[in-house]
Each structure stands twice: as structure tokens, then as C-alpha cells.
XYZ file of C-alpha atoms in Angstrom:
499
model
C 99.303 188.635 -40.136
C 100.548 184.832 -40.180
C 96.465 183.763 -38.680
C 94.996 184.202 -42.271
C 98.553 184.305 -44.253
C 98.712 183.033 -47.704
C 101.832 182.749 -49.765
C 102.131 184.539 -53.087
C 101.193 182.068 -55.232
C 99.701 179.107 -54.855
C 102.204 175.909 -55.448
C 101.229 173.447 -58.177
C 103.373 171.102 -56.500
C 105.350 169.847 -53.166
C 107.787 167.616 -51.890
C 105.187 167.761 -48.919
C 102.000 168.968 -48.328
C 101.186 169.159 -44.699
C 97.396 169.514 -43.813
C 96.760 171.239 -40.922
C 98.415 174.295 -38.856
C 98.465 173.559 -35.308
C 101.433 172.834 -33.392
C 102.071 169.308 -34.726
C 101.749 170.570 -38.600
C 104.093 173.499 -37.296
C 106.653 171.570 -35.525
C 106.863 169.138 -38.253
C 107.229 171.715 -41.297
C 109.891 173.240 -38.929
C 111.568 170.219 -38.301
C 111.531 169.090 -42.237
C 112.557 172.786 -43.087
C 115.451 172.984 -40.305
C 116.852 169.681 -41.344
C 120.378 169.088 -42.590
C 119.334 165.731 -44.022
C 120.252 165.468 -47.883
C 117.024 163.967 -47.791
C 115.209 167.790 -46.976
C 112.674 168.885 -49.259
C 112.904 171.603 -51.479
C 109.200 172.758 -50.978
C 106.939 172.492 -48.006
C 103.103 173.310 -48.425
C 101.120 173.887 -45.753
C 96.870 173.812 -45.805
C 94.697 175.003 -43.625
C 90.997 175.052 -43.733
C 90.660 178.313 -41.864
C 93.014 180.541 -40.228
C 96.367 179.258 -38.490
C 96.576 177.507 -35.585
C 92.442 177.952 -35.119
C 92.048 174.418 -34.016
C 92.782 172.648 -30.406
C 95.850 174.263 -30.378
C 94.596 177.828 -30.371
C 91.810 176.862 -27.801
C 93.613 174.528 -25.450
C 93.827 175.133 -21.681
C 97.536 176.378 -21.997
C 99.445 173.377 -19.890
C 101.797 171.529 -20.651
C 101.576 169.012 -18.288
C 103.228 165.221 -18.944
C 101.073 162.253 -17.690
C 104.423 161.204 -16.344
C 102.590 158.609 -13.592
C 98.611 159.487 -13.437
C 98.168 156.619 -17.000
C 100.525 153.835 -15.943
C 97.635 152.120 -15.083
C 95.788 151.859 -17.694
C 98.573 152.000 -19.875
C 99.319 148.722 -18.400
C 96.210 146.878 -18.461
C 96.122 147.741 -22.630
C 99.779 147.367 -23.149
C 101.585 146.044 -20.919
C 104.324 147.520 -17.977
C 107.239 148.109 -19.940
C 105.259 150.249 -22.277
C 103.342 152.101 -19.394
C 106.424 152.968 -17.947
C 107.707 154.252 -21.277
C 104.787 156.189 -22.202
C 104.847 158.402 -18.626
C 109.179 158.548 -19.279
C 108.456 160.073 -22.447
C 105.644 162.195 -21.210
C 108.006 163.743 -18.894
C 111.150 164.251 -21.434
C 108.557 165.846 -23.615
C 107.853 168.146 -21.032
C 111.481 169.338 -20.993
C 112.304 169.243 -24.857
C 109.409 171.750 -25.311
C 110.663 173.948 -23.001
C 113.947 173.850 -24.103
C 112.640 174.396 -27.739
C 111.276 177.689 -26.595
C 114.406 178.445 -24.646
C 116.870 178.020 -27.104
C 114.610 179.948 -29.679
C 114.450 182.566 -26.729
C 110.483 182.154 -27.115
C 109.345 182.232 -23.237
C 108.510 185.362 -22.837
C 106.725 185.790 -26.286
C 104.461 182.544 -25.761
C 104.004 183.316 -22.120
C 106.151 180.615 -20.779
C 105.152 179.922 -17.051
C 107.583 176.715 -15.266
C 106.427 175.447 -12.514
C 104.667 172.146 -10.696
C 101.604 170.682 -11.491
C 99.230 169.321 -9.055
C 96.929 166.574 -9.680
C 94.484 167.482 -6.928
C 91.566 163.884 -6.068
C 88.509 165.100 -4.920
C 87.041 161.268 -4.446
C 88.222 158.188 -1.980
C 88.156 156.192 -5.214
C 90.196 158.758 -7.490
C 92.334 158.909 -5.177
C 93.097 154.890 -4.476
C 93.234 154.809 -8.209
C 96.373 158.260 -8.366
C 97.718 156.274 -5.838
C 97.816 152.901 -7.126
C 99.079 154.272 -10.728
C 101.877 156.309 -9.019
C 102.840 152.974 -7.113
C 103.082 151.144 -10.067
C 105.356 153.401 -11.858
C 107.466 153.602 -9.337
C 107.844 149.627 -8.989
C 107.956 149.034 -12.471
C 111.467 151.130 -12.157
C 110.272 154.534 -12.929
C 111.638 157.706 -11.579
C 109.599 159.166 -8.674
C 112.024 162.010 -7.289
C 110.457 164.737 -8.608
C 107.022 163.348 -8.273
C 105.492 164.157 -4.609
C 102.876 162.343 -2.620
C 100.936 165.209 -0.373
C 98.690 163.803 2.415
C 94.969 165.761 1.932
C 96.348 168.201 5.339
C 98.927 168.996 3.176
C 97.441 169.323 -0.213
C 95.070 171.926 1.110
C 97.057 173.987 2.849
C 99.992 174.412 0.209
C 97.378 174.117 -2.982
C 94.258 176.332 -1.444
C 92.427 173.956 -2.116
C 89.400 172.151 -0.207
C 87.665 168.965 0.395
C 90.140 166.770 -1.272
C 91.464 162.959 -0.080
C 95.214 164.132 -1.455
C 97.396 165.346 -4.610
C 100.773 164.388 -6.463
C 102.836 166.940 -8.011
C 105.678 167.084 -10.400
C 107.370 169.665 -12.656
C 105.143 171.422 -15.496
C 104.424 174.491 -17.738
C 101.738 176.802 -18.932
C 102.265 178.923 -21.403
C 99.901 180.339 -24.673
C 99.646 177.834 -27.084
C 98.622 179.587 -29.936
C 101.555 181.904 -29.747
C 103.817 179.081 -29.386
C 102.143 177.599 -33.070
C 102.410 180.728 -34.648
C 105.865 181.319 -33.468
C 106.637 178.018 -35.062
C 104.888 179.186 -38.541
C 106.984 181.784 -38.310
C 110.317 180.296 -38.509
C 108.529 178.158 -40.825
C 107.935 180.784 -43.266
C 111.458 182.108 -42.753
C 112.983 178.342 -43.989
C 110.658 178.341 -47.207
C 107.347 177.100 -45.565
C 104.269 177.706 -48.305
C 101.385 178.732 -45.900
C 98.083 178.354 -47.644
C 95.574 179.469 -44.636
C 91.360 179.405 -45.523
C 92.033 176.664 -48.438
C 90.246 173.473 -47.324
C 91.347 170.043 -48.086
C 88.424 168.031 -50.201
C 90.144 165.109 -51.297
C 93.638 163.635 -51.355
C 93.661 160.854 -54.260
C 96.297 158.872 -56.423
C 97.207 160.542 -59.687
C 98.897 158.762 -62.730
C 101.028 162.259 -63.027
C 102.498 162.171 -58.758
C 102.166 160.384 -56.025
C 98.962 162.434 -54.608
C 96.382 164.677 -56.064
C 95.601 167.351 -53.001
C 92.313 168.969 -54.075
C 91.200 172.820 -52.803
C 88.671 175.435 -53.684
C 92.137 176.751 -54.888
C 93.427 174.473 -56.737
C 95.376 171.159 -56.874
C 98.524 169.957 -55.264
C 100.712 167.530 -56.848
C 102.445 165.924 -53.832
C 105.136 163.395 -53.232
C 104.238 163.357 -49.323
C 101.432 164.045 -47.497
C 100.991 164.437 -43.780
C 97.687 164.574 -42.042
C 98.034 166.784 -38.747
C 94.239 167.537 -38.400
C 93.642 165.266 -35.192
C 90.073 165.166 -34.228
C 88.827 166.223 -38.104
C 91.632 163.223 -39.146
C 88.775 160.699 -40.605
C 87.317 163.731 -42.929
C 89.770 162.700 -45.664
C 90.574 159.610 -43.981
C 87.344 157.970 -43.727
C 88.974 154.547 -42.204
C 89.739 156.332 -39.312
C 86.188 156.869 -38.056
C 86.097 155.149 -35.025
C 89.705 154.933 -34.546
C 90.153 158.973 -33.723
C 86.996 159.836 -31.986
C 86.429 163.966 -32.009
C 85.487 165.169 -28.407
C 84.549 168.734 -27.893
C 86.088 170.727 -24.845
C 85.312 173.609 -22.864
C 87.803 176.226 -21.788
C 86.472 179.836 -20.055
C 88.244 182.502 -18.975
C 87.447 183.733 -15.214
C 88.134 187.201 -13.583
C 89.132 186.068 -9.931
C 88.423 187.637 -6.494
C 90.861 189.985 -4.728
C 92.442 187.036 -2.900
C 93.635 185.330 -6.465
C 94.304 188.815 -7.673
C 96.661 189.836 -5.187
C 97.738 186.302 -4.605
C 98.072 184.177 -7.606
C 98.034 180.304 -7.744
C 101.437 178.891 -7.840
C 100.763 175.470 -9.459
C 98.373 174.836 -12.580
C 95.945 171.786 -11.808
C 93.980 168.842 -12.370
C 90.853 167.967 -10.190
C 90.401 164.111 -10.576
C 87.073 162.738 -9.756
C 85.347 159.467 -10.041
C 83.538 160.381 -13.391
C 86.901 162.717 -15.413
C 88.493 165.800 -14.589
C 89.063 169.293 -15.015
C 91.981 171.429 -15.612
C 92.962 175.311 -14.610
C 96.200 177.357 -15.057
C 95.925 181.076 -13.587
C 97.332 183.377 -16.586
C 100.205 185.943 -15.873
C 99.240 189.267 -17.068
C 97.031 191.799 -14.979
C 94.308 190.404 -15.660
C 95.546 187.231 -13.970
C 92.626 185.256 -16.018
C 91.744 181.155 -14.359
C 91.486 179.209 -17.654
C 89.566 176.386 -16.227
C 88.659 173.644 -18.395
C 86.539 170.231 -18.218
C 83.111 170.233 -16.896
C 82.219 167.101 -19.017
C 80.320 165.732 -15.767
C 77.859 168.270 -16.669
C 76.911 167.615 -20.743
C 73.306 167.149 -20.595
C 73.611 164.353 -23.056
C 76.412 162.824 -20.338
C 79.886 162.020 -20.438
C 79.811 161.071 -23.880
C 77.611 164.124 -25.264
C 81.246 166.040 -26.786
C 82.278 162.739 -28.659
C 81.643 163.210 -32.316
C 81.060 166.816 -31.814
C 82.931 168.417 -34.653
C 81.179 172.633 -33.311
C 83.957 174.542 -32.136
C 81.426 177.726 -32.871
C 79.045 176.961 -29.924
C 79.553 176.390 -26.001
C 77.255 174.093 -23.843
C 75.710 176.626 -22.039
C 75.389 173.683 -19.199
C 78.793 172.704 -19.564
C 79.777 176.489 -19.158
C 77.633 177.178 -16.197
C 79.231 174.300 -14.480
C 82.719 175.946 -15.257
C 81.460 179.229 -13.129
C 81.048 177.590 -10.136
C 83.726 175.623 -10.127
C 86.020 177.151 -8.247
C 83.524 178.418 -5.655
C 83.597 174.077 -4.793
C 86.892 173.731 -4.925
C 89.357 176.880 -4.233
C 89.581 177.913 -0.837
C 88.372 181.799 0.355
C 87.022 182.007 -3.413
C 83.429 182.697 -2.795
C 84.375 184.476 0.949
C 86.816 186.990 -1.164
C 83.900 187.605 -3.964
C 81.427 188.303 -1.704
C 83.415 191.100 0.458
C 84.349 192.711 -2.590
C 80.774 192.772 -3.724
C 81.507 191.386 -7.402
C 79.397 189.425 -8.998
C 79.501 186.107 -10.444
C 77.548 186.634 -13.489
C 80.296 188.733 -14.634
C 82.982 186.266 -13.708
C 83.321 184.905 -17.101
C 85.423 187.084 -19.376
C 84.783 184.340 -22.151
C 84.050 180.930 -23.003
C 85.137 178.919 -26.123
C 85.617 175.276 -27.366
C 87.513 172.730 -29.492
C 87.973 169.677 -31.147
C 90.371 167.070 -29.223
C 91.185 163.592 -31.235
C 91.280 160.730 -28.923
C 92.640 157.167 -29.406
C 90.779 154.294 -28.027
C 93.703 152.834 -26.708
C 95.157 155.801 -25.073
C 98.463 156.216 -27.866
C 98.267 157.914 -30.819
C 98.715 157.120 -34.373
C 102.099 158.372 -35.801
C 103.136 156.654 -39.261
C 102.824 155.986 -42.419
C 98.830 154.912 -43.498
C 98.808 151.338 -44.520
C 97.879 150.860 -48.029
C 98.857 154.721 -48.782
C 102.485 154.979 -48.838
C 103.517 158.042 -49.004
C 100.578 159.821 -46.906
C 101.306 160.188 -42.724
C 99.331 160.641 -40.130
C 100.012 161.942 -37.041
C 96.780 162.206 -34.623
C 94.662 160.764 -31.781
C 96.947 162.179 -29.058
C 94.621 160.947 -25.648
C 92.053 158.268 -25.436
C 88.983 157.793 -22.698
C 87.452 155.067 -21.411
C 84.134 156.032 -22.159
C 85.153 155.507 -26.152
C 86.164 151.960 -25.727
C 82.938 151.144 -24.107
C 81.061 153.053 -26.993
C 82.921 151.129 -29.273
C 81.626 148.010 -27.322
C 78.370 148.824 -27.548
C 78.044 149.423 -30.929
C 79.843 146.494 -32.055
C 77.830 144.014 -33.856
C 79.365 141.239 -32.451
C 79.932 140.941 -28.633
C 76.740 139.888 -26.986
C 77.759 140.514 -23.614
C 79.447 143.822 -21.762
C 80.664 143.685 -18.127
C 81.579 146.672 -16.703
C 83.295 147.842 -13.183
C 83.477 151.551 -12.731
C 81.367 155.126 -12.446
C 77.656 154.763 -12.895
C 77.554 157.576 -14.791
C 79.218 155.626 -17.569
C 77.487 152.581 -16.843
C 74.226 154.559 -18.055
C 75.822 155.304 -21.026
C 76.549 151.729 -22.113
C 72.765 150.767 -20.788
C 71.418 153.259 -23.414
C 73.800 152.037 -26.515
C 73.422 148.451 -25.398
C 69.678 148.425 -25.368
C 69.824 148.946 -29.275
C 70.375 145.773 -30.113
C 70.071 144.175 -26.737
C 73.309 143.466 -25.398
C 73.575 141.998 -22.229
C 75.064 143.974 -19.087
C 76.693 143.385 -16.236
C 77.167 146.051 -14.400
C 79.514 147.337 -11.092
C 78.877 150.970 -10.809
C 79.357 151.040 -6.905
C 77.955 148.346 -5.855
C 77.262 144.462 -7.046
C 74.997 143.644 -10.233
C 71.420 143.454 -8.996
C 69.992 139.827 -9.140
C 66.897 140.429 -10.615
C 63.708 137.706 -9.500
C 60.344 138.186 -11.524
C 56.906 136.175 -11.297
C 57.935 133.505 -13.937
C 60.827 132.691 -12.434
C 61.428 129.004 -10.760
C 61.234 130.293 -7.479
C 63.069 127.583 -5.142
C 65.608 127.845 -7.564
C 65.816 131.479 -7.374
C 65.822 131.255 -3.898
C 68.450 128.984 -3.646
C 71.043 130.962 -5.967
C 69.894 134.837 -3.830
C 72.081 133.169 -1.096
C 75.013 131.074 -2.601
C 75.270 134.252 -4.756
C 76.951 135.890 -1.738
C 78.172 133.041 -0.041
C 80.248 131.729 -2.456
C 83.672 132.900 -2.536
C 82.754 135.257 0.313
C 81.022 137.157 -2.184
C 83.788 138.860 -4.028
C 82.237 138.560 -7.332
C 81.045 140.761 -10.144
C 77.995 139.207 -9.609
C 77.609 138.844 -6.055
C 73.946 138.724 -5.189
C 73.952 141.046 -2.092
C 71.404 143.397 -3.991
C 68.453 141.312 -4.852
C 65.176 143.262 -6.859
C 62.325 141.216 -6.907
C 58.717 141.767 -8.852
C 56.299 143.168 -6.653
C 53.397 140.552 -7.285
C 56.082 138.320 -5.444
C 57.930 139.646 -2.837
C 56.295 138.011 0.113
C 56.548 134.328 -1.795
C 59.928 134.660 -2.718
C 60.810 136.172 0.816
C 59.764 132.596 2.982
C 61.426 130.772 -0.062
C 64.614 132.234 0.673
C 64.707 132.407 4.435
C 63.685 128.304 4.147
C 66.365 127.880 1.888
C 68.902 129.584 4.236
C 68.167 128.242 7.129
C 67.975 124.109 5.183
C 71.577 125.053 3.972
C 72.842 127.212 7.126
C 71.190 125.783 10.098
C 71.443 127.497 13.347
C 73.721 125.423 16.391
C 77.337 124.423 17.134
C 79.685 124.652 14.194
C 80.958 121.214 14.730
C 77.704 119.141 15.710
């Protein structure tokens, strides 16, 4: 069994040590291994703390699904257009070099391999302006849209089964088993000369007068001239500096039994449904059991959108988080709950089981591939999606910026509130509406009065700070009230425009 394999002996040494066993530390040992470089290494050590592939990789969602449009956006606004476009153009070739990888290795079948389209399905007016306006950018900025189709929301739920969405864009994707595909990949490892050391924990990688690096474990020591980190979420373990920089976040995945009517008539498209506050994701699984593997449900974290990040647990499930995953699909898939009910199952039972892992994310969306400054010879490869919600925890908690503004959901605008009151940052805040002008007793009242209108007034009100939401302390509502209406009516009198 390759899950808790262990190589005969254990190596005193390596050309490389590669720490971790999910499908980037497989891919890359297969790539060194399969190389007909003169620069190939003679030995290859792979570590893992517990058995293969048991990371993300083995608890993932099962897509593979490019971003090839939906991140332009805010690819742009952190690095620019040419690199937006790049990023969703290589999004999409990736796409079609992994299948082709499990193609030519004649893999499909093994790993489940499902090709199809992939609908990104908006359930909100304002996800939806924002699909649209990324998938209009790509396309300006050059990129190519031919595959990627606009549906109208007639259109989207009639071909998708889906209801109460604004609309959905589609474009060529995959599903298949990831962990299968990993241990595939170990496999052809092992057959090249690949050392796999599963259930032997990293502690420490250090300098050593005798190598390059000193790789400690329980088991013993690795003298290596190259070591890459492939551990992605659990990256700043042994690489403290990258606290912060690759953020864990814990996801949910659970396996549901459908209804007759996805039974005898399976989904045709995996998904994502796009809302205002994140998103979730579901493939239907091939098999007889025909299993929805819906993932997400991070609207629902009782400690909010941010309660995963720096959740390193993949043991547990939030029961909350789960729960929220069960009815999904009665909200969104259409005849779902109608074909459950005539068949008289039950949704308690709908579950078949729920799990969870540990994503790394990147607060500027790319991830780190490289050598580690300061380290040569140790390379990283990690932090493969970033989330808004980091950068503005990162924000918050830095010591030095006073002063936050903030245009988006208010369920992330809470969050910053509570890790900006602990050392009193200042907010301003557009979570679906204009920043509040707030008016208590001490304040200079005429003055007060004078800025509640040319708040709004001035540049027709399109302003973060547009006063067209005014709170005012109760002791002085009535005051403040005839102050303002005078003031109005001094500055805007009532008559003929041009007398």
C-alpha cells in the first residue's frame, strides 16, 4: 500500500529531499525522476508526516477547474493587466496539460477522469456585475473568450437545473479523484527511484558544516543538497517567515446521496455558486452511487468568513458549516427537494460523509514558487489561492496603518470592525450602502449641520463618504433636526433657479 509506504531503509542522504506528498511533491519528484537533464539526481527522498497524499489533495472537491476569466479582476487591481491576463491563460493551459498528463499515462479511467464544462453559476445582482465585468476585461485586454460562454439567467436555469440565479459563464473543465491521481504519481515515482518515507515528520531543516541541509525526523537525519517544501497551508511550520504570507484556511467537502431525479439524471457540468460573501463548489461523482461532493459553506462559520483561517484541524468538521452543506442544494438545484420528498427519503441521511482540509492561500492571489531568499538551496512551492478577507486581516493587524477604508460585503466589513477595534483603527466602511455620518451631543452642531447636507451634495454624492445615512445621539435628534433643515434651506432656497 503506497498511503503508509516506506522504503527499505531509510536514506542518510539525498540529492533532494522533498517534504510533502500531495500532488505538487508528486509531480515534482516525477518530473526530477523522469528528467533527461545531466543535471538529474541520483536520489530523491520524499517525507511525509502521515500517510501519502492525506493532505488537501486527498480531501479536495475533485475539479479541476482553471480561473481562466472569473480573477482578471482582481488580478489586475494587484498586478496589473498584462499579468491578469496571463494568470487566467495559464489557468486554462494548465487545465489541458493535466489532462493530457493523465492521457498519455493512460490514467483517466484509474483517477476517475470526468471532461466536461464548468459553470460558474451568480446567485447575487452584485456577483454577477462583478463575473461580468472580470469576463469583459479579459476579453479586452486580448484574451481568448471562444470557449468561454455568457448564459442569460433564462438560460442558465434551464440548461444548468439550476434556480434563482442573475446568470452563469462556462468554459471547458474536469473532475476527476485527486487522491488517485497523487498516488498514481507516487507510483511512477517509486518506479524511477523515488525514496518514500510516509509517517516521518519533518522537525527542523538547518545548515550543517557536513551538507548543505540537516533534515531532522523521529527517524533520523537527512543530509540534503536540495530541499523542497510542498506542504502548502502547514508551509510556515518549518518556515516560520512565512506566517502571514501563506495563511492556512480550513475547507469543507461532504458527500451527498441525491434524489431519484439526480440519480437517474446526473448533472452534466461541475459548478461554482458565486455570491456576494464567497462561493461554493459541487461535482456529481460517476459511479452508482453518483455522490454530489459539494464544497464551501464558509458563509456559515460561526466565527464568520474568517473562522477556517489559521485552522490547521483537518480531524474535525464545523458541524454549522456541514449543516449548511445539506441544504444546499435544496436552495439551489431545481426539483431537488420535490424529487426527495416523493421518494420519501430523508435528509438526515443525505450525507454519506463529511471531511476537511488545509488550503494555503497567498495574500496576493499568486503563489510562491522559488528558491527561499537567504536559503539557497531550499524551494518552496505553496500558497496556491489568496482571499480578500486575508489582506484585510493583514490590515488590521498591522501596527502601522491607522486608517482602513473598505467597499464590499458587510459580512467582511464586521470582520475588520472586530480586528480594528484592538488597537483602534479607524474605519470607513461601504458594505451596501454609504459610511454613516455619525452626530453626538458634543458635537458643534451648526457645523454638523452644515456638513449632513454638502456631504451628499457635493459631487452628487458619489463618495465613500457620502452623508445620505446620518445617525444622530438620541438626547439630540430634535436640535440637530431644525439645525439642518435651516441650514438647507439658507444654502438651497426655494424659487426660480435663475432669480
Amino acid at each position: 500500500m503506497i498511503s503508509n509506504y516506506q522504503s527499505a531503509e531509510f536514506p542518510p542522504s539525498a540529492d533532494v529531499v522533498i517534504i510533502g506528498s500531495g500532488l505538487s511533491g508528486a509531480f515534482i519528484a516525477h518530473q526530477l525522476l523522469n528528467s533527461n537533464s545531466p543535471n538529474r539526481p541520483k536520489s530523491v527522498v520524499m517525507l511525509e508526516a502521515r500517510n501519502a497524499a492525506s493532505g488537501a489533495t486527498g480531501r479536495n472537491g475533485g475539479h479541476i477547474k482553471p480561473d481562466c476569466y472569473r480573477g482578471f479582476t482582481s488580478y489586475s487591481i494587484l498586478h496589473g493587466t498584462d499579468v491578469a491576463k496571463a494568470q487566467c491563460e495559464f489557468e486554462a493551459v494548465n487545465y489541458q496539460e493535466t489532462a493530457k498528463f493523465i492521457h498519455e499515462n493512460k490514467l483517466a479511467a484509474e483517477v476517475d477522469l470526468v471532461q466536461y464544462r464548468s459553470a460558474d453559476v451568480y446567485l447575487t445582482s452584485e456577483s454577477w456585475k462583478t463575473g461580468l465585468a472580470s469576463y469583459n476585461g479579459f476579453k479586452e485586454s486580448g484574451g481568448d473568450v471562444s470557449n468561454i460562454h455568457v448564459l442569460n439567467k433564462a438560460e442558465a436555469e434551464e440548461s444548468l437545473r439550476v434556480r434563482g440565479c442573475y446568470g452563469a459563464i462556462t468554459f471547458p473543465a474536469a473532475s476527476l479523484w485527486p487522491y488517485k491521481l497523487s498516488i498514481a504519481v507516487l507510483r511512477k515515482g517509486l518506479d524511477l527511484g523515488l525514496s518514500l518515507q510516509t509517517n516521518t515528520p519533518v522537525t527542523s531543516v538547518s545548515p550543517d558544516t557536513s551538507g548543505p541541509w540537516k533534515v531532522s525526523t523521529p527517524r533520523g537525519l537527512v543530509m540534503a543538497g536540495k530541499v523542497i517544501h510542498a506542504t502548502n497551508g502547514y508551509a510556515s511550520y518549518l518556515l516560520p517567515e512565512l506566517d502571514g504570507r501563506i495563511i492556512p484556511l480550513k475547507g469543507h467537502v461532504s458527500a451527498i446521496t441525491p434524489p431519484p431525479a439526480y440519480m437517474d439524471q446526473p448533472l452534466a457540468t461541475s459548478f461554482a455558486f458565486i455570491s456576494n460573501d464567497g462561493y461554493d463548489y459541487l461535482i456529481q461523482r460517476p459511479g452508482p452511487e453518483k455522490y454530489l461532493i459539494w464544497g464551501g459553506g464558509e458563509v456559515s462559520h460561526p466565527k464568520g468568513l474568517s473562522g477556517g483561517f489559521g485552522d490547521c484541524d483537518d480531524r474535525h468538521v464545523v458541524s454549522e458549516v456541514e449543516s449548511y452543506i445539506l441544504n444546499a442544494p435544496v436552495e439551489i438545484l431545481r426539483d431537488w427537494e420535490e424529487s426527495r420528498a416523493s421518494s420519501g427519503t430523508s435528509p438526515e441521511g443525505a450525507v454519506a460523509f463529511s471531511w476537511s482540509g488545509i488550503m494555503g492561500l497567498s495574500k496576493d492571489l499568486l503563489p510562491f514558487l522559488g528558491e527561499l531568499p537567504g536559503k539557497p538551496g531550499q524551494y518552496l512551492a505553496g500558497g496556491y489561492h489568496g482571499h480578500g478577507p486575508i489582506i484585510g486581516a493583514a490590515m488590521a493587524a498591522h501596527k502601522q496603518i491607522s486608517k482602513i477604508p473598505f467597499t464590499g460585503s458587510a459580512r467582511v466589513g464586521k470582520e475588520l470592525m472586530k480586528l480594528g477595534s484592538i488597537d483602534m483603527k479607524k474605519l470607513t466602511l461601504e458594505t451596501g450602502g454609504k459610511s454613516p455620518m455619525i452626530v453626538f451631543e458634543d458635537s458643534k452642531l451648526d457645523l454638523a449641520a452644515q456638513w449632513a447636507h454638502l456631504g451628499f451634495t457635493f459631487k452628487q454624492g458619489e463618495l465613500f463618504t457620502a452623508t445620505t445615512r446620518i445617525l444622530v445621539q438620541d438626547s439630540i435628534f430634535d436640535r440637530f433636526l431644525l439645525d439642518a433643515l435651516k441650514s438647507i434651506t439658507l444654502k438651497y432656497p426655494v424659487g426660480q433657479l435663475f432669480e
